[in-house]
Coordinates of C-alpha atoms and ligand atoms in Angstrom, one line a residue:
M1 CA -0.3 0.0 0.1
S2 CA 1.3 3.4 -0.3
D3 CA 2.3 5.1 2.8
S4 CA -0.6 7.4 3.0
R5 CA -3.2 6.8 0.7
I6 CA -4.9 9.2 -1.6
N7 CA -9.0 9.4 -1.3
M8 CA -9.5 9.4 -5.2
N9 CA -13.1 10.7 -4.5
N10 CA -11.0 13.9 -3.2
V11 CA -10.4 16.5 -6.0
E12 CA -7.5 18.5 -3.6
D13 CA -6.2 15.0 -2.5
V14 CA -6.0 13.9 -5.8
S15 CA -5.2 17.2 -8.0
N16 CA -2.2 17.3 -4.4
S17 CA -1.3 13.4 -5.8
L18 CA -1.2 15.0 -10.0
N19 CA 0.9 18.1 -9.2
S20 CA 4.0 16.2 -7.0
K21 CA 3.5 12.6 -9.0
T22 CA 2.5 10.6 -6.3
L23 CA -0.5 8.7 -7.6
K24 CA 0.2 5.5 -9.1
V25 CA -1.6 3.6 -11.2
C26 CA -2.0 0.3 -12.5
V27 CA -3.0 -0.8 -16.0
V28 CA -4.6 -3.8 -15.9
G29 CA -4.6 -5.7 -19.3
I30 CA -1.4 -3.9 -21.4
G31 CA -2.1 -5.0 -25.5
R32 CA -3.0 -3.3 -28.1
I33 CA -4.2 -0.4 -26.3
G34 CA -3.9 -0.7 -23.2
L35 CA 0.3 -0.7 -23.3
P36 CA -0.2 2.7 -24.8
T37 CA -2.2 4.0 -21.8
A38 CA 0.5 2.8 -19.5
L39 CA 3.2 4.2 -21.6
S40 CA 1.4 7.7 -21.6
F41 CA 0.6 7.9 -18.6
A42 CA 4.0 6.6 -17.2
K43 CA 5.5 9.7 -20.1
S44 CA 3.6 12.2 -17.8
G45 CA 5.8 11.3 -14.9
L46 CA 3.2 8.9 -13.1
E47 CA 4.4 6.1 -11.6
T48 CA 2.8 3.6 -13.7
I49 CA 2.8 -1.0 -13.4
G50 CA 1.2 -2.5 -16.2
V51 CA -0.4 -6.2 -15.9
D52 CA -1.4 -8.8 -17.7
I53 CA -1.6 -12.8 -17.9
N54 CA 0.1 -13.3 -20.8
E55 CA 4.1 -13.9 -19.7
N56 CA 5.9 -13.9 -22.2
L57 CA 4.4 -10.6 -23.1
V58 CA 5.5 -9.5 -19.0
Q59 CA 9.0 -10.7 -19.9
N60 CA 9.8 -8.9 -23.3
I61 CA 8.7 -5.8 -21.9
N62 CA 10.8 -5.8 -18.9
N63 CA 13.7 -7.0 -20.4
G64 CA 12.8 -3.7 -23.3
K65 CA 11.4 -5.8 -25.8
F66 CA 8.8 -3.1 -27.7
P67 CA 6.1 -5.3 -29.0
L68 CA 3.8 -2.5 -30.7
K69 CA 6.5 -2.3 -34.3
D70 CA 3.2 -0.3 -35.8
E71 CA 2.4 1.9 -33.6
P72 CA 5.1 5.2 -34.0
G73 CA 6.5 6.8 -30.9
Y74 CA 5.8 4.6 -28.8
D75 CA 9.5 3.3 -29.3
K76 CA 10.9 5.8 -28.5
I77 CA 7.9 6.6 -25.0
F78 CA 8.6 3.0 -24.3
D79 CA 12.5 3.4 -23.9
E80 CA 12.6 6.1 -21.7
V81 CA 10.1 4.9 -19.8
I82 CA 12.1 1.7 -19.0
K83 CA 15.5 3.1 -18.5
N84 CA 13.6 6.1 -16.3
K85 CA 11.8 3.3 -14.1
K86 CA 8.3 5.0 -14.6
F87 CA 6.9 2.2 -15.7
S88 CA 7.5 -1.8 -15.1
A89 CA 4.5 -5.0 -16.3
T90 CA 3.7 -8.1 -13.6
T91 CA 1.2 -10.9 -14.1
D92 CA 1.1 -10.6 -10.1
I93 CA -1.9 -8.6 -10.0
E94 CA -2.3 -9.1 -5.9
N95 CA 0.9 -7.3 -5.6
A96 CA 0.3 -4.6 -8.1
V97 CA -3.5 -2.9 -7.4
P98 CA -3.4 -2.5 -4.1
K99 CA 0.0 -0.1 -4.0
S100 CA -2.7 2.0 -7.0
D101 CA -4.2 4.6 -6.3
V102 CA -5.8 4.2 -9.9
I103 CA -6.8 0.6 -11.7
L104 CA -7.2 1.2 -15.7
L105 CA -8.5 -1.4 -17.0
S106 CA -7.9 -2.2 -20.4
L107 CA -9.3 -5.9 -20.7
P108 CA -10.5 -7.5 -24.1
T109 CA -14.2 -7.3 -24.9
P110 CA -14.4 -10.2 -27.5
M111 CA -17.4 -12.1 -28.4
D112 CA -17.8 -15.9 -28.8
E113 CA -18.6 -18.1 -32.2
N114 CA -22.6 -16.7 -32.0
N115 CA -22.0 -13.8 -31.6
V116 CA -22.6 -12.6 -28.2
P117 CA -20.3 -10.4 -26.6
D118 CA -18.0 -12.0 -23.8
Y119 CA -16.9 -9.8 -20.7
S120 CA -15.3 -12.6 -18.9
A121 CA -12.2 -10.6 -18.3
L122 CA -13.9 -8.1 -16.6
R123 CA -16.2 -10.2 -15.1
N124 CA -12.7 -12.3 -13.7
V125 CA -10.9 -9.0 -12.5
A126 CA -13.6 -7.2 -11.5
M127 CA -14.0 -10.2 -8.7
K128 CA -10.5 -10.0 -7.8
L129 CA -10.9 -6.3 -7.1
S130 CA -12.9 -7.0 -4.6
E131 CA -10.6 -8.4 -2.4
I132 CA -7.8 -6.9 -3.3
L133 CA -8.5 -3.1 -4.4
S134 CA -7.4 -0.7 -2.1
P135 CA -10.1 1.3 0.0
N136 CA -10.4 4.8 -1.6
S137 CA -9.1 3.9 -4.8
L138 CA -10.7 4.7 -8.1
V139 CA -11.2 2.5 -11.5
I140 CA -11.5 3.3 -15.0
V141 CA -12.7 1.5 -17.2
E142 CA -11.2 1.9 -21.2
S143 CA -12.4 -1.1 -22.2
T144 CA -16.0 -0.9 -25.0
I145 CA -18.6 -2.1 -23.2
E146 CA -22.4 -2.2 -23.3
P147 CA -24.5 0.4 -22.3
G148 CA -25.3 -0.7 -18.3
F149 CA -22.7 -3.1 -17.8
I150 CA -21.1 -0.7 -15.3
E151 CA -24.2 0.2 -13.0
D152 CA -25.4 -3.6 -13.2
D153 CA -22.3 -5.5 -13.2
M154 CA -19.0 -3.7 -12.1
I155 CA -20.5 -2.5 -9.1
S156 CA -22.2 -5.4 -8.1
L157 CA -18.6 -7.1 -8.8
I158 CA -16.2 -5.4 -7.1
S159 CA -18.8 -5.3 -4.1
T160 CA -18.7 -9.2 -3.7
S161 CA -16.7 -9.5 -1.3
G162 CA -17.8 -6.9 1.5
R163 CA -14.9 -4.9 2.0
L164 CA -16.2 -2.0 -0.9
K165 CA -19.5 0.3 -1.2
I166 CA -19.8 2.1 -4.3
N167 CA -19.3 6.0 -3.3
E168 CA -18.5 5.2 0.1
N169 CA -14.8 3.4 -0.1
F170 CA -14.6 2.8 -4.1
F171 CA -15.4 5.1 -7.0
I172 CA -15.6 4.0 -11.2
G173 CA -15.2 5.5 -14.1
V174 CA -15.8 5.2 -17.6
C175 CA -13.3 6.4 -19.9
P176 CA -13.5 4.5 -23.5
E177 CA -10.6 3.7 -26.0
N178 CA -11.3 5.1 -29.0
A179 CA -7.3 5.4 -30.6
N180 CA -7.3 3.5 -34.4
P181 CA -4.7 0.7 -34.5
G182 CA -1.7 1.8 -36.3
E183 CA -2.7 5.6 -35.1
I184 CA -2.9 5.4 -31.6
L185 CA -0.4 7.8 -30.4
H186 CA -1.9 10.8 -33.1
D187 CA -5.4 10.0 -31.8
F188 CA -4.5 9.9 -28.1
T189 CA -3.0 13.0 -28.7
N190 CA -5.4 14.6 -30.5
L191 CA -8.9 12.6 -30.6
P192 CA -11.3 14.3 -27.2
R193 CA -12.7 11.7 -25.1
L194 CA -15.9 10.8 -23.2
V195 CA -15.8 10.4 -19.3
G196 CA -18.3 9.3 -17.1
G197 CA -18.2 8.3 -13.4
I198 CA -20.4 7.0 -10.6
N199 CA -21.0 10.4 -10.0
E200 CA -20.3 14.1 -10.5
N201 CA -17.6 14.3 -8.5
I202 CA -15.8 11.8 -10.1
T203 CA -16.4 12.3 -13.1
K204 CA -14.6 16.1 -13.0
I205 CA -11.6 13.8 -11.4
I206 CA -11.4 11.5 -14.1
K207 CA -11.5 14.4 -15.8
S208 CA -8.7 15.9 -14.1
I209 CA -6.3 12.8 -14.7
Y210 CA -6.5 12.3 -18.2
N211 CA -6.3 16.2 -18.8
F212 CA -2.5 15.7 -16.7
V213 CA -1.8 13.4 -19.3
F214 CA -3.7 13.8 -22.8
L215 CA -3.9 17.2 -23.8
V216 CA -6.4 16.3 -25.5
E217 CA -10.9 17.9 -24.8
L218 CA -12.1 16.0 -22.1
V219 CA -15.6 15.4 -22.7
E220 CA -17.7 15.0 -19.8
M221 CA -20.9 12.9 -20.2
P222 CA -23.4 12.8 -17.0
N223 CA -22.8 8.9 -16.6
C224 CA -21.1 6.4 -17.3
K225 CA -24.2 4.3 -19.3
T226 CA -23.7 7.7 -21.8
A227 CA -20.7 7.8 -22.6
N228 CA -20.4 4.0 -23.9
A229 CA -23.5 4.3 -25.9
V230 CA -21.7 7.2 -27.4
K231 CA -18.2 5.0 -27.9
L232 CA -20.6 2.0 -29.1
T233 CA -22.8 4.6 -31.4
T234 CA -19.5 6.4 -33.4
N235 CA -18.8 2.7 -34.3
V236 CA -21.4 1.0 -35.1
F237 CA -22.6 4.6 -37.4
R238 CA -19.3 3.7 -39.4
D239 CA -20.1 -0.9 -39.5
I240 CA -24.3 0.3 -41.0
N241 CA -22.4 2.7 -43.5
I242 CA -19.8 0.1 -44.6
A243 CA -23.0 -2.1 -45.0
F244 CA -24.7 0.3 -47.2
I245 CA -22.3 1.5 -49.2
S246 CA -21.1 -2.1 -49.8
E247 CA -25.0 -2.9 -51.0
L248 CA -25.1 0.0 -52.9
S249 CA -21.8 -0.8 -54.7
L250 CA -23.0 -4.4 -55.2
M251 CA -26.0 -2.9 -57.3
F252 CA -23.8 -0.3 -59.1
E253 CA -21.7 -3.4 -60.6
K254 CA -24.5 -4.4 -62.4
L255 CA -25.4 -1.7 -63.7
G256 CA -22.0 -0.5 -64.8
I257 CA -21.5 2.5 -61.9
D258 CA -18.3 3.1 -60.6
T259 CA -18.8 3.2 -57.0
N260 CA -15.5 5.0 -56.6
V261 CA -16.4 7.8 -59.0
V262 CA -19.9 8.2 -57.4
L263 CA -18.5 8.4 -53.6
E264 CA -15.5 10.5 -55.3
A265 CA -18.4 13.2 -56.6
A266 CA -20.9 12.6 -53.4
K267 CA -18.1 13.7 -51.1
K268 CA -18.4 17.0 -52.6
K269 CA -21.5 17.6 -50.8
Y270 CA -20.7 18.8 -47.2
N271 CA -23.0 16.7 -44.8
F272 CA -21.9 13.4 -47.3
Q273 CA -20.1 11.0 -45.0
V274 CA -17.6 8.8 -47.0
H275 CA -17.6 5.3 -45.9
Y276 CA -15.6 2.4 -48.7
P277 CA -17.4 -0.7 -49.8
G278 CA -15.3 -4.0 -49.6
S279 CA -14.5 -7.7 -49.0
G280 CA -15.9 -7.4 -45.0
V281 CA -15.5 -6.1 -42.0
G282 CA -13.4 -6.7 -39.3
G283 CA -11.3 -6.1 -36.3
P284 CA -12.3 -6.0 -32.9
C285 CA -13.8 -3.4 -32.9
L286 CA -17.0 -2.6 -35.6
P287 CA -18.2 -6.0 -35.4
I288 CA -18.6 -6.4 -31.9
N289 CA -19.7 -3.4 -31.2
S290 CA -22.7 -4.3 -33.8
Y291 CA -23.2 -7.1 -31.2
Q292 CA -22.9 -5.3 -28.6
F293 CA -26.1 -3.0 -28.8
L294 CA -27.9 -6.2 -30.9
N295 CA -27.2 -7.8 -27.4
T296 CA -28.5 -4.8 -25.8
A297 CA -31.3 -4.2 -27.3
K298 CA -32.2 -7.9 -26.4
R299 CA -32.1 -7.3 -23.2
T300 CA -33.6 -4.1 -23.6
G301 CA -36.7 -5.7 -25.4
S302 CA -35.7 -2.9 -28.0
N303 CA -35.0 -4.2 -32.0
L304 CA -32.5 -3.1 -33.8
S305 CA -33.0 -4.3 -37.9
I306 CA -30.8 -1.9 -39.2
I307 CA -27.9 -3.0 -37.3
E308 CA -29.2 -6.5 -38.1
S309 CA -29.0 -5.6 -41.8
G310 CA -26.1 -3.8 -41.8
R311 CA -24.2 -7.2 -40.2
K312 CA -25.7 -9.7 -42.5
I313 CA -24.2 -7.3 -44.9
N314 CA -20.8 -6.6 -44.2
E315 CA -21.0 -10.2 -43.5
H316 CA -22.0 -11.4 -47.3
M317 CA -18.5 -9.9 -48.6
P318 CA -16.6 -12.5 -48.6
E319 CA -19.0 -14.5 -50.7
H320 CA -19.3 -12.3 -52.9
V321 CA -15.5 -12.2 -53.3
I322 CA -15.7 -15.5 -54.3
K323 CA -18.3 -14.5 -56.7
L324 CA -16.0 -12.1 -58.2
T325 CA -13.3 -14.8 -58.3
L326 CA -15.5 -17.6 -59.9
D327 CA -16.6 -15.5 -62.5
A328 CA -13.1 -14.3 -64.1
F329 CA -12.1 -17.9 -63.5
E330 CA -15.3 -18.8 -66.0
E331 CA -13.7 -15.6 -68.3
C332 CA -10.8 -17.5 -68.9
N333 CA -12.2 -20.8 -69.1
K334 CA -9.8 -22.3 -65.8
S335 CA -11.6 -24.2 -63.4
I336 CA -10.3 -23.0 -59.4
Q337 CA -10.2 -26.1 -58.4
G338 CA -6.2 -26.7 -58.4
S339 CA -5.7 -23.5 -59.1
T340 CA -3.2 -21.4 -57.0
I341 CA -4.0 -17.7 -55.7
L342 CA -2.4 -15.4 -54.0
I343 CA -3.7 -13.2 -51.6
L344 CA -2.2 -9.9 -51.2
G345 CA -2.9 -8.5 -47.5
I346 CA -4.6 -10.4 -44.0
S347 CA -5.3 -7.0 -41.9
Y348 CA -9.0 -6.6 -41.7
K349 CA -7.5 -2.7 -42.2
P350 CA -4.4 -1.2 -43.9
N351 CA -1.1 -1.0 -42.8
V352 CA -1.1 -2.5 -39.3
K353 CA -0.9 -6.4 -38.4
D354 CA -4.0 -7.1 -36.9
I355 CA -6.0 -10.0 -38.3
Q356 CA -8.6 -10.1 -35.4
L357 CA -12.0 -11.5 -37.2
T358 CA -10.6 -10.4 -41.1
P359 CA -12.6 -11.2 -43.8
A360 CA -9.4 -12.8 -45.6
E361 CA -9.4 -16.0 -43.4
I362 CA -13.1 -16.4 -44.0
I363 CA -12.1 -16.0 -48.5
I364 CA -9.0 -18.3 -48.3
K365 CA -11.5 -21.1 -46.0
K366 CA -13.8 -20.5 -49.5
L367 CA -11.1 -20.6 -51.5
Q368 CA -10.1 -23.3 -49.5
E369 CA -13.3 -25.6 -50.2
L370 CA -13.4 -24.9 -53.6
G371 CA -10.1 -26.5 -54.0
A372 CA -7.4 -23.5 -54.6
H373 CA -4.2 -23.8 -53.5
I374 CA -3.5 -20.5 -51.2
R375 CA -0.6 -17.9 -51.6
I376 CA -0.4 -14.9 -49.2
Y377 CA 1.5 -11.7 -49.1
D378 CA 1.0 -9.3 -46.8
P379 CA 4.0 -6.7 -45.9
Y380 CA 3.3 -6.7 -42.4
F381 CA 2.6 -10.8 -41.3
K382 CA 6.1 -12.1 -43.2
T383 CA 7.0 -15.8 -43.1
N384 CA 4.7 -16.0 -40.7
D385 CA 1.9 -19.3 -39.9
V386 CA -1.9 -17.8 -41.0
F387 CA -4.7 -19.7 -41.2
G388 CA -2.0 -22.7 -42.1
I389 CA -0.5 -21.5 -44.7
K390 CA 3.0 -19.8 -44.6
S391 CA 2.9 -16.8 -45.9
E392 CA 5.5 -15.9 -48.4
E393 CA 9.1 -13.7 -47.4
N394 CA 8.8 -11.4 -50.3
L395 CA 7.3 -12.0 -54.1
D396 CA 10.1 -12.9 -55.5
D397 CA 8.8 -15.9 -57.9
V398 CA 5.5 -15.2 -56.4
F399 CA 3.0 -13.9 -59.2
T400 CA 4.9 -16.1 -61.9
N401 CA 3.6 -19.4 -60.5
V402 CA 0.2 -18.0 -59.6
N403 CA -3.0 -17.9 -61.6
A404 CA -4.8 -15.1 -60.1
T405 CA -4.2 -12.5 -57.6
I406 CA -6.9 -11.2 -55.2
I407 CA -5.8 -7.5 -53.0
V408 CA -8.1 -8.4 -49.7
T409 CA -6.9 -5.7 -48.3
G410 CA -5.8 -1.7 -48.8
H411 CA -2.3 -1.8 -47.5
D412 CA -0.3 1.1 -49.1
E413 CA 2.4 -0.9 -50.7
F414 CA 0.2 -2.3 -52.9
K415 CA -1.1 0.9 -53.5
K416 CA 2.6 1.0 -55.3
Y417 CA 3.0 -1.8 -57.9
E418 CA 3.0 -1.2 -60.6
I419 CA 0.1 -2.9 -62.7
S420 CA 2.7 -4.8 -64.8
K421 CA 3.3 -7.2 -61.9
F422 CA -0.3 -8.2 -62.2
S423 CA -0.2 -9.5 -65.3
Q424 CA 2.9 -11.7 -65.0
T425 CA 0.4 -14.3 -63.2
I426 CA -0.6 -17.1 -65.3
D427 CA -4.4 -16.5 -65.8
K428 CA -3.6 -12.7 -65.7
I429 CA -6.7 -12.3 -63.2
L430 CA -6.5 -10.1 -61.0
I431 CA -9.7 -9.0 -57.8
D432 CA -9.5 -5.9 -56.4
T433 CA -11.1 -6.0 -53.5
R434 CA -10.3 -2.6 -52.3
G435 CA -10.8 0.2 -55.1
I436 CA -6.8 0.4 -55.4
I437 CA -6.2 -0.3 -58.9
E438 CA -8.5 1.8 -62.1
P439 CA -10.7 -0.3 -63.9
T440 CA -9.6 1.8 -67.2
S441 CA -5.4 0.3 -66.3
A442 CA -6.5 -3.6 -65.5
K443 CA -7.9 -3.7 -69.3
D444 CA -5.6 -1.8 -70.9
A445 CA -2.7 -4.3 -68.8
N446 CA -5.0 -7.0 -70.7
L447 CA -6.1 -8.5 -67.6
V448 CA -9.0 -10.2 -66.6
F449 CA -10.2 -8.0 -63.8
R450 CA -13.7 -7.6 -61.1
G451 CA -13.1 -5.1 -58.9
L452 CA -15.6 -4.8 -55.8
G453 CA -17.8 -2.4 -56.7
R454 CA -16.6 -0.9 -59.9
G455 CA -19.0 -1.4 -62.6
Q456 CA -17.8 -0.4 -66.1
Ligands
NAD501 N1 -7.6 -2.9 -30.1 C1 -8.7 -1.2 -30.8 O1 -8.1 -0.7 -32.0 C2 -9.2 -1.0 -29.7 C3 -9.8 0.1 -30.2 C4 -10.4 1.0 -29.4 C5 -11.4 0.2 -28.0 N2 -11.0 -1.0 -28.3 C6 -11.2 -1.8 -27.0 O2 -10.4 -2.0 -25.6 C7 -10.0 -3.2 -25.0 C8 -8.7 -3.8 -25.6 O3 -8.7 -4.1 -26.4 P1 -7.2 -4.2 -27.1 O4 -6.8 -4.2 -28.3 O5 -6.5 -3.7 -26.5 O6 -6.9 -5.9 -26.3 P2 -5.7 -6.7 -26.6 O7 -6.3 -8.0 -26.8 O8 -4.5 -6.0 -27.5 O9 -5.5 -6.9 -25.0 C9 -5.9 -6.6 -24.1 C10 -4.3 -7.8 -23.4 O10 -5.4 -8.1 -21.8 C11 -4.6 -9.2 -21.1 N3 -5.9 -10.1 -20.3 C12 -6.4 -10.6 -20.8 N4 -6.9 -11.3 -19.5 C13 -6.9 -10.4 -18.9 C14 -6.7 -11.5 -17.4 N5 -7.8 -11.9 -16.8 N6 -5.9 -9.9 -16.9 C15 -5.3 -9.3 -17.5 N7 -4.8 -9.2 -18.2 C16 -5.6 -9.6 -19.2 C17 -4.0 -10.2 -22.4 O11 -3.3 -11.0 -22.4 C18 -4.4 -8.8 -23.7 O12 -2.5 -8.6 -23.4 C19 -11.3 -3.8 -25.3 O13 -12.0 -3.4 -25.1 C20 -11.5 -3.1 -27.3 O14 -13.0 -3.1 -27.6 C21 -9.9 -2.0 -29.1

């Protein structure tokens, strides 16, 4: 325990502890988002400890190995705070939490195989906190959760042991993560954050702590559930709009209309927000967030039919990629069975190393079911074993040995390729699911081209 504990419900106490940099911070879950969060707190001068169940991760961190190579800027911060001993990692939650004044939870909130949100990491840690949290501490949940989860679940779980009573000797609030993988430093230094506490005082206190660390606008919410509702609304807005454009793009293909041309012109209207069609929506946020809202709808007897339809459309898009591929093979009078297909890009979005819920996995599986052999090249996954396939280290000799190429992820690297690269393939088939290749240049290069949404 700290020598003299800070009362986290006391504005003056918290303010003094920030000014003297004596406030002790613990971040539970130091993955993609939690680690940069912990590093930001440590960089501000606050002693920060990261807790994780992943022993390898903890060991690497303590050995000075930065695990997030695709997060520009954090490598330097990592070196600095490891060197000046403001940050360290541990697997020992029982030792780290009681010593800390603020406990941030950046735990995973995935979903199960039936698309039901899985809050088991948060629930397990909440049960643990009920035994080990020091009195007058503040718990801040950064994970993405459904509105009502704090009020209906977390508080009673943390109260289980009977040692702790909300608003008496423990306090809770939320500050939902909103950074994009690959751009976390940029987002943490630019994007406004939402802050919601169990009472008005706690909201202000959380705001003062985050203000100390992040020089961004902190938007005060009336309570935790509203903050979590805003977080989900912004992401689900994107999921639905991508579905809208993807569905339109299927019709535009039939009409001979190029979706890219439509979007470029539509963007000129001041109140149009552009979203792009593609091979599907993956990642740790959008699909899950839609299912989180759908779960809330179920819980509250509400109807969210637009979200439901959006999910159906986005989950259909990999199937459409297969249709385009079969179509191109048919044009060549070739069978997909026994062919070799190069998948360019497996990340769920451009320029990040992340394959969580990526549509690439579904596309690869379906192509294999049709008898195709798959080769994978992704600049972020070189010579890795992914989906049971050893990915290529480079593209030397690959194009000339495959029948077709499918661009699944719009990595910047692929945008730099000369079109002639694609005509080296045996059947000159190119499927572009990300609007990278201009149909006219594909035609000029004599490619058998299918562009998702690119009716011509
Ligand atoms: N990655 C994103 O793009 C993103 C963006 C915004 C919000 N979020 C949200 O942030 C939260 C964290 O996501 P993430 O992407 O950082 O996840 P992650 O999987 O990268 O990291 C979570 C970490 O928690 C650890 N962990 C799991 N159970 C634990 C336990 N019981 N005790 C201690 N550690 C445990 C894991 O080992 C892992 O290192 C989620 O709610 C997610 O929805 C993620």
